[in-house]
GROMACS .gro file of C-alpha atoms in nm:
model
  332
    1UNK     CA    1   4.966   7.093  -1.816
    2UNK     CA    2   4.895   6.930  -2.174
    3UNK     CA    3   4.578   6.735  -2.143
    4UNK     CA    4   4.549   6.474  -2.457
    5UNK     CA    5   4.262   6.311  -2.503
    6UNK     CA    6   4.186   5.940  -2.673
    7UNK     CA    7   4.135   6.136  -3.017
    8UNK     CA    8   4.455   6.323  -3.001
    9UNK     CA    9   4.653   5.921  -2.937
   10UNK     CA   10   4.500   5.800  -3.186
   11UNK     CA   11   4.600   6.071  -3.459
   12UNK     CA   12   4.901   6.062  -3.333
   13UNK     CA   13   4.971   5.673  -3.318
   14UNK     CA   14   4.751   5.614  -3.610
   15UNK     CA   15   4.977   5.398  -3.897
   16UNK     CA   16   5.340   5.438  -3.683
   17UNK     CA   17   5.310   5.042  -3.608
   18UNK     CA   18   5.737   5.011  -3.686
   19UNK     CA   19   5.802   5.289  -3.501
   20UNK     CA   20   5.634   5.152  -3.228
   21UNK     CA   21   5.771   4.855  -3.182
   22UNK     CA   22   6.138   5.033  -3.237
   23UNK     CA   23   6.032   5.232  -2.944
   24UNK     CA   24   5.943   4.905  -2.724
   25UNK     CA   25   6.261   4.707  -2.807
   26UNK     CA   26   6.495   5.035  -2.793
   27UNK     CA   27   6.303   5.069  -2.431
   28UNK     CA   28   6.352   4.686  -2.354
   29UNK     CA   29   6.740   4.705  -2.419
   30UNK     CA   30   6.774   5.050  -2.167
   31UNK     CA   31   6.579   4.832  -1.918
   32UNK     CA   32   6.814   4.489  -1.986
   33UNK     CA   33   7.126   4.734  -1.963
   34UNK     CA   34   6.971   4.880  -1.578
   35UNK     CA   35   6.917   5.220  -1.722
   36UNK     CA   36   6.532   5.228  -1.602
   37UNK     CA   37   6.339   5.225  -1.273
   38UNK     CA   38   6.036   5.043  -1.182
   39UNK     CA   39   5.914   4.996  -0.899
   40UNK     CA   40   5.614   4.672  -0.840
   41UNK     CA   41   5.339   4.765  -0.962
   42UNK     CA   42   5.045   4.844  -0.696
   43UNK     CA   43   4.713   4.675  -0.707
   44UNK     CA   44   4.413   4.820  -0.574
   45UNK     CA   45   4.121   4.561  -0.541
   46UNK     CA   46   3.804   4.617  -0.315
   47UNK     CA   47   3.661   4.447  -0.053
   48UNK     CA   48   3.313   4.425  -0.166
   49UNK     CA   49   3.202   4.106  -0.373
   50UNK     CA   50   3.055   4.279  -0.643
   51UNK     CA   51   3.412   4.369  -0.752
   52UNK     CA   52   3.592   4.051  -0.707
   53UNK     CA   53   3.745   4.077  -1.084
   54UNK     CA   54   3.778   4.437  -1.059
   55UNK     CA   55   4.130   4.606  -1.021
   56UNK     CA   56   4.312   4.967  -1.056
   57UNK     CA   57   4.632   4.908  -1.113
   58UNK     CA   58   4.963   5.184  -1.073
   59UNK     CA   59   5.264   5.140  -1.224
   60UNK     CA   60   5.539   5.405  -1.182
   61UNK     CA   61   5.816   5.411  -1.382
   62UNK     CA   62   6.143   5.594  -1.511
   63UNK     CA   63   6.346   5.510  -1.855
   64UNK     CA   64   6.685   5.687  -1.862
   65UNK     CA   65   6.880   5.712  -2.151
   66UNK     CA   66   6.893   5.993  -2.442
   67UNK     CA   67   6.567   6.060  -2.391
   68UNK     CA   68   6.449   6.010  -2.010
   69UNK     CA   69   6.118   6.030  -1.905
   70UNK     CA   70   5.935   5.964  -1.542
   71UNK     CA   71   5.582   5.910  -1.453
   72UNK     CA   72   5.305   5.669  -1.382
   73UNK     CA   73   5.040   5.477  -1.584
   74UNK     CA   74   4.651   5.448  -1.364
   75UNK     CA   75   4.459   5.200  -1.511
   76UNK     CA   76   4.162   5.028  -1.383
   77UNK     CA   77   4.060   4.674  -1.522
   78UNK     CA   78   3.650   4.621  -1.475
   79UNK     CA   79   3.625   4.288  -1.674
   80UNK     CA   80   3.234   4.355  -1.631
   81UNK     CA   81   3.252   4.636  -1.862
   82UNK     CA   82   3.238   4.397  -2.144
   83UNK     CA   83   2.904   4.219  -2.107
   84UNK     CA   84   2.764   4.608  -2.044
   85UNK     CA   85   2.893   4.704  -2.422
   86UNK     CA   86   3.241   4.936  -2.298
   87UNK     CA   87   3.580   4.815  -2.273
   88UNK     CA   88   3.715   4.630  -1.978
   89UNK     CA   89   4.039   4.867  -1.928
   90UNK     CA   90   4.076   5.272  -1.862
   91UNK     CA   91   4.376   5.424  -1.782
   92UNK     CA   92   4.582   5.783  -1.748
   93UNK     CA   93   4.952   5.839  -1.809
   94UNK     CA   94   5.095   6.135  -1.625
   95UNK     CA   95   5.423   6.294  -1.741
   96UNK     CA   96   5.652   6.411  -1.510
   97UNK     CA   97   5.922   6.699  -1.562
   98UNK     CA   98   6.271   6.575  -1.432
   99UNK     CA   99   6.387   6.935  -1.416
  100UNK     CA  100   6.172   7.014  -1.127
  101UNK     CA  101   5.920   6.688  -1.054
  102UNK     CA  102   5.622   6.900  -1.193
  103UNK     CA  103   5.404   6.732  -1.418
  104UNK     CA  104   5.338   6.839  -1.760
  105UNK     CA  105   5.108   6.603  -1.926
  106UNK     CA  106   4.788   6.420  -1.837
  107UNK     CA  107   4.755   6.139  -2.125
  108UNK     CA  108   4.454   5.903  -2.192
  109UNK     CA  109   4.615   5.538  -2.130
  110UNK     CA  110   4.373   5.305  -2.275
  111UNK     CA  111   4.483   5.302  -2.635
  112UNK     CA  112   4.861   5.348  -2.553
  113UNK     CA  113   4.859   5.074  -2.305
  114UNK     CA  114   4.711   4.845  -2.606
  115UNK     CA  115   4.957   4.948  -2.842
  116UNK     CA  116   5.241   4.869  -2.609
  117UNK     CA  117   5.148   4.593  -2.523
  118UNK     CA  118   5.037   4.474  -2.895
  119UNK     CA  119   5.370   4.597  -2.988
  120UNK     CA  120   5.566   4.400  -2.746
  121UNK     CA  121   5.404   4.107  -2.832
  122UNK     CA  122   5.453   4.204  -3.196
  123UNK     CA  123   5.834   4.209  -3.169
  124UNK     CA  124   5.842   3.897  -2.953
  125UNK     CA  125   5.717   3.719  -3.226
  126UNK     CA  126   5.930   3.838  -3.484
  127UNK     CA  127   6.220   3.794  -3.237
  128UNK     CA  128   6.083   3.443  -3.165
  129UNK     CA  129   6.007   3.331  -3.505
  130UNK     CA  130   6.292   3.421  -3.723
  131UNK     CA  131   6.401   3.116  -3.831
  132UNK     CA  132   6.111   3.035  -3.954
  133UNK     CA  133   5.827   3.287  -3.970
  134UNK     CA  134   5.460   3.201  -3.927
  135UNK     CA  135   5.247   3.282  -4.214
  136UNK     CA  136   4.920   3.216  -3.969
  137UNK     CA  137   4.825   3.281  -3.616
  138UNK     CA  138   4.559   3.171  -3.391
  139UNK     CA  139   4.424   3.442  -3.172
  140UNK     CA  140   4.237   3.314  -2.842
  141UNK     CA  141   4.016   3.589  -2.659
  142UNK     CA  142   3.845   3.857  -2.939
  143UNK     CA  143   3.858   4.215  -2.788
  144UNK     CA  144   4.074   4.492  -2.782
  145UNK     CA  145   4.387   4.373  -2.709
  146UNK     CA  146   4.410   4.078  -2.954
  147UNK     CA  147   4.255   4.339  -3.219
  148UNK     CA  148   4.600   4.555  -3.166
  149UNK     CA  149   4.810   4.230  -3.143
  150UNK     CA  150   4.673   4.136  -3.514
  151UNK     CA  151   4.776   4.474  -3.674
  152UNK     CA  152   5.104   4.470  -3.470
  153UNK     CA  153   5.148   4.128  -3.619
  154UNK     CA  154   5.079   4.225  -3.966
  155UNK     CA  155   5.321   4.494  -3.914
  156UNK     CA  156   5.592   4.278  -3.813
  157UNK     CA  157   5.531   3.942  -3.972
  158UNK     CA  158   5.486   4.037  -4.366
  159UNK     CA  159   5.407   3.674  -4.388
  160UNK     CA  160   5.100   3.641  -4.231
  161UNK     CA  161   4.828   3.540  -4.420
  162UNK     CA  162   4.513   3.420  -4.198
  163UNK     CA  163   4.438   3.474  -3.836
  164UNK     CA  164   4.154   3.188  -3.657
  165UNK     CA  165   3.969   3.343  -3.384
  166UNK     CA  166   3.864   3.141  -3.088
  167UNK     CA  167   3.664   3.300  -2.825
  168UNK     CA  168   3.462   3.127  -2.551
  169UNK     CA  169   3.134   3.337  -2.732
  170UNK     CA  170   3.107   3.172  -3.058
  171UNK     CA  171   2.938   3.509  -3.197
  172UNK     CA  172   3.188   3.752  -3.050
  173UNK     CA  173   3.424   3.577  -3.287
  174UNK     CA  174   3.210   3.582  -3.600
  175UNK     CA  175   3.185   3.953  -3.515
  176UNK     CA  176   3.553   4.008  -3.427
  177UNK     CA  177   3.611   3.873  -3.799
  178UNK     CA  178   3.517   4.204  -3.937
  179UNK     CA  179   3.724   4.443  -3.710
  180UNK     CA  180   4.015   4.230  -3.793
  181UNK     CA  181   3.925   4.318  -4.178
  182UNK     CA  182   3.964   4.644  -4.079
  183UNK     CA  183   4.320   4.666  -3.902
  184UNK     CA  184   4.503   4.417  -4.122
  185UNK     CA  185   4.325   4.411  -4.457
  186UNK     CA  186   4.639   4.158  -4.593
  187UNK     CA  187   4.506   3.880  -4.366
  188UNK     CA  188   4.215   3.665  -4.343
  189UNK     CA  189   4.056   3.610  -4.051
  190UNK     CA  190   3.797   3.361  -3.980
  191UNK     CA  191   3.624   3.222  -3.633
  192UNK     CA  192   3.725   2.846  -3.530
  193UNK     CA  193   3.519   2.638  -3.231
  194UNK     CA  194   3.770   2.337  -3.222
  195UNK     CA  195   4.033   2.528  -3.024
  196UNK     CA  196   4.226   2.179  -2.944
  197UNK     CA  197   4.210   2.159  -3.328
  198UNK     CA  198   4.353   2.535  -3.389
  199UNK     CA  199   4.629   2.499  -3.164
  200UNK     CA  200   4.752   2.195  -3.353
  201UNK     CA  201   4.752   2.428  -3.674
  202UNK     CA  202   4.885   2.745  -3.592
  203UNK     CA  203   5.236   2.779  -3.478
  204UNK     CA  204   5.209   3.136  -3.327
  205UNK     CA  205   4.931   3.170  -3.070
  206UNK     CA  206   4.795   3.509  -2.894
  207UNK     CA  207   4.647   3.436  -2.558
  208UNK     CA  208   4.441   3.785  -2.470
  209UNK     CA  209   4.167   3.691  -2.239
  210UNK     CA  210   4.039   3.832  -1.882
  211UNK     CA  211   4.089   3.465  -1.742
  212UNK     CA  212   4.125   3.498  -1.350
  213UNK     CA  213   4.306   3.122  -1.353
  214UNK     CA  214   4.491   2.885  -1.529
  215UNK     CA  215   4.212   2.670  -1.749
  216UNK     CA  216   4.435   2.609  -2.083
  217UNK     CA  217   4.734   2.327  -2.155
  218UNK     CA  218   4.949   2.307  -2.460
  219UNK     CA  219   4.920   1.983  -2.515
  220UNK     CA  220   4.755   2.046  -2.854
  221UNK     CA  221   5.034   2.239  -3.015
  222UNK     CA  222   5.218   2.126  -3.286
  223UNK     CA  223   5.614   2.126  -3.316
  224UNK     CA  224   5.797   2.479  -3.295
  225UNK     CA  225   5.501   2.676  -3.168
  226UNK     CA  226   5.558   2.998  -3.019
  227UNK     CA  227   5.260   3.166  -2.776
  228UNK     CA  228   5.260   3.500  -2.662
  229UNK     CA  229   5.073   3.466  -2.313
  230UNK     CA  230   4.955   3.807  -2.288
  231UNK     CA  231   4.720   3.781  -2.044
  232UNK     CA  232   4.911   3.599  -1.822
  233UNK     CA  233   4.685   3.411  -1.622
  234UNK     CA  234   4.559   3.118  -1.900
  235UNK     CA  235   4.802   2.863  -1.927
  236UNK     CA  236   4.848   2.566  -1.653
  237UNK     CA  237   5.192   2.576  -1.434
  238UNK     CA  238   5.241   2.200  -1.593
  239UNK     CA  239   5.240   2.416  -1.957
  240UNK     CA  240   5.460   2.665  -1.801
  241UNK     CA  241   5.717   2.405  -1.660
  242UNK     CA  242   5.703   2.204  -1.986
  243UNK     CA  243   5.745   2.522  -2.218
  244UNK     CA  244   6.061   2.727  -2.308
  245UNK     CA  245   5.980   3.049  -2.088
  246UNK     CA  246   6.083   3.399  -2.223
  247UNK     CA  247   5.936   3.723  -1.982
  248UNK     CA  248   5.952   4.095  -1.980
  249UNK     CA  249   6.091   4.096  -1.653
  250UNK     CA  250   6.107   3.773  -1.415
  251UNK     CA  251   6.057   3.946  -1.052
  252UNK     CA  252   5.778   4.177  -1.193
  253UNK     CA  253   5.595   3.869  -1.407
  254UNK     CA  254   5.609   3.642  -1.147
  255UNK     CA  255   5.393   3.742  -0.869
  256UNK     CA  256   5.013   3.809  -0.826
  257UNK     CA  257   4.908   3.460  -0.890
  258UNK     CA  258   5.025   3.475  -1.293
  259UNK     CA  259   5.086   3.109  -1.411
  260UNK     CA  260   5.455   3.189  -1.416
  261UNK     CA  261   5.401   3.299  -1.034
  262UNK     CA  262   5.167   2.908  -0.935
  263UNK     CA  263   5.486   2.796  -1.145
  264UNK     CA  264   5.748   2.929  -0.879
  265UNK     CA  265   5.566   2.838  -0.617
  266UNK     CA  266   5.514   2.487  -0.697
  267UNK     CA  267   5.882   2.413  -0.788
  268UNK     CA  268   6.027   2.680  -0.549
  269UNK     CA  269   6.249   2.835  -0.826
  270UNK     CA  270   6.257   3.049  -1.131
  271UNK     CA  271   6.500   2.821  -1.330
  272UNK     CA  272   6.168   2.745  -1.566
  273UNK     CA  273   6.236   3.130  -1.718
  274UNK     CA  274   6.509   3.090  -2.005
  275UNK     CA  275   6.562   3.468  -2.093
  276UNK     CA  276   6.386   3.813  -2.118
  277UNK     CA  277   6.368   3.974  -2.433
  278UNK     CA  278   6.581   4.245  -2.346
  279UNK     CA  279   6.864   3.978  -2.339
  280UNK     CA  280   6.796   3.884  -2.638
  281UNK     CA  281   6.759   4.172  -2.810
  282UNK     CA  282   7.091   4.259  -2.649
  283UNK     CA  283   7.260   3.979  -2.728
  284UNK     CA  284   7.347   3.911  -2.371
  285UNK     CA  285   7.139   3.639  -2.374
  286UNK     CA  286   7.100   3.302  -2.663
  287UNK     CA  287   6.768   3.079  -2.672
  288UNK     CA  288   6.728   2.728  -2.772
  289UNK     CA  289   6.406   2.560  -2.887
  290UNK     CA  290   6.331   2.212  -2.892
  291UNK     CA  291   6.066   2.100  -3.115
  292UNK     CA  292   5.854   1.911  -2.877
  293UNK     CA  293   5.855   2.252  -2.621
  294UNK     CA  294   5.647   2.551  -2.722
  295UNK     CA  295   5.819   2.882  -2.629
  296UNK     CA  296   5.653   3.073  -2.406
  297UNK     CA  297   5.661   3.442  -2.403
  298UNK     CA  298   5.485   3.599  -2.107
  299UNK     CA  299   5.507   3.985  -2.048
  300UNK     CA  300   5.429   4.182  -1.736
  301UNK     CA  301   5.363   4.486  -1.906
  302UNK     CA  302   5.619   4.680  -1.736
  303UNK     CA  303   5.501   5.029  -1.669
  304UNK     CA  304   5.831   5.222  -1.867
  305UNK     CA  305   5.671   5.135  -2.177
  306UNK     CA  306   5.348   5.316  -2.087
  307UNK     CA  307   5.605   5.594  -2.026
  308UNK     CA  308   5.839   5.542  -2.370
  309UNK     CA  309   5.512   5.574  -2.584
  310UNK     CA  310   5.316   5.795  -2.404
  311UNK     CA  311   5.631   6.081  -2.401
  312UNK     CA  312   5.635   6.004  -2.792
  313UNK     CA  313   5.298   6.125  -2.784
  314UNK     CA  314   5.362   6.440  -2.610
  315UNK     CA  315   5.635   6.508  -2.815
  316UNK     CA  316   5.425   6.448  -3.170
  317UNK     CA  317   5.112   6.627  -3.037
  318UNK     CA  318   5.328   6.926  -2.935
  319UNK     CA  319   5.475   6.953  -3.287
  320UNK     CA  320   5.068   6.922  -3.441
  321UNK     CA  321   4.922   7.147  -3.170
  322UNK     CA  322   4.678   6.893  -3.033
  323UNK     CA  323   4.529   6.823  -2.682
  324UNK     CA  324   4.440   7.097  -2.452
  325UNK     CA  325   4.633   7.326  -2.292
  326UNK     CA  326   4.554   7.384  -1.890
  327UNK     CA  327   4.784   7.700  -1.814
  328UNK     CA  328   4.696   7.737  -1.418
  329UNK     CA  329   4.682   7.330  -1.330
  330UNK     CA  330   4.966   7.421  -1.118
  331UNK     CA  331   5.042   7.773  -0.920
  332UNK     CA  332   5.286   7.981  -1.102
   0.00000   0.00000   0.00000
């Protein structure tokens, strides 16, 4: 069993922003061909009240291909961690062997479920954006997740110039200013408090928040916006219904009470959801924007991606001789 810890990710991910987001849209078109596995992902919640927000969340998955890989991502979401000074989200990939189901890696999740998703969210908006590319974005919620998205953004747009930060904690945003400095040098970022005033300025939005329910419209928004709804749960199912709808995955992004989910259960249907980004990476599948409808781009976070970068790891670490090395984990 290879054990890599958070310091061994990080060296290994560390300044391999394209290749990352290669790896997500390569993994996106094996999953929009049917050459991956995923089952719904499991949520564990608890009964007591003091953990109302609190969640673990499994997500097993297999991507086939050249280069298959099987497994499951553990992560637990405490959105309480952040007023206590530690980050909201923990996780652990393990890495199965497909020759005999043994597994062979035990990988610290946190920072590879960031970059996935930052990277996914990345290429969406260069896949969303290319006929006209944003040269600023306006990122709502300032922690960890919208700190990736930025320098997966800078990575991918070479246009952007200046990121606004909005965040329900005026100061958290002045603060987030300066870690933003640090992961994308190239653009200036700044802290706004007239978020109906942002959104009409900003074509490309990030929505990274721990909101539980729906509590923002896009009636703001100027022409040709595009949003990336990472976390899911922000935008009103009027916004949803009035916005050009790409997902990761429809049946895994609609359920547990997402805004796409109070979407399809207040017309009844899915017909809201234009196309997945697999599609249209593919090819299978065309999208057409209308000026006066923001495109939506809501994703799941589907579990093979975990798997597609965390397998990358192994493989890198293996080559530098990192992590630790647990010969009797399992009996011979």
């Amino acid at each position: 069993m290879l054990i890599l810890r958070r310091a061994d990710v990080t060296d290994v991910l560390s300044g391999r922003e394209t290749e990352i987001i290669d790896l997500v849209a390569d993994t996106y078109r094996l999953h929009d061909e049917g050459l991956t596995s995923l089952p719904h992902s499991t949520f564990l919640r608890f009964p007591e009240e003091r953990h109302g927000r609190d969640r673990i969340i499994g997500l097993p998955a297999y991507r086939g291909g050249e280069r298959p890989v099987a497994g499951m991502k553990w992560i637990a979401s405490f959105p309480g961690n952040v007023a206590a000074g530690t980050e909201r989200a923990s996780a652990a990939v393990v890495l199965n062997s497909l020759d005999d189901g043994r597994p062979v890696a035990l990988v610290e999740g946190a920072v590879i479920s960031a970059r996935r998703t930052a990277a996914s969210a990345a290429l969406a908006a260069r896949e969303l954006t290319t006929h006209n590319p944003p040269t600023s974005a306006l990122l709502i919620g300032c922690g960890v997740i919208n700190l990736e998205i930025l320098r997966f953004l800078a990575a991918a747009l070479p246009d952007l110039r200046e990121a606004a930060l909005y965040d329900t904690d005026p100061a958290r945003a002045e603060a987030f200013a300066e870690r933003c400095a640090e992961v994308a040098p190239a653009v200036k970022a700044h802290a706004v408090t007239d978020l109906a005033g942002a959104l009409g300025e900003h074509r490309l939005v990030s929505l990274a928040t721990t909101a539980a329910t729906p509590h923002l419209d896009l009636s703001a928004c100027g022409p040709d916006t595009t949003v990336l709804h990472v976390s899911l749960r922000d935008l009103t199912v009027e916004s949803i219904l009035g916005a050009v709808n790409v997902v990761d995955d429809a049946d895994h992004v609609c359920r547990e009470r997402t805004s796409l989910d109070l979407a399809q259960q207040a017309v009844g249907n899915r017909d809201f959801v234009a196309a997945s980004i697999g599609a249209l990476l593919r090819g299978t599948a065309g999208l057409r924007r209308e000026a006066h409808r923001p495109v939506v781009y809501s994703p799941f976070g589907l579990g093979v991606l975990d798997l597609a970068l965390a397998e990358f790891v192994r493989e890198k670490a293996e080559l530098l001789g990192l992590g630790v090395r647990v010969e009797d984990f399992l009996p011979a």
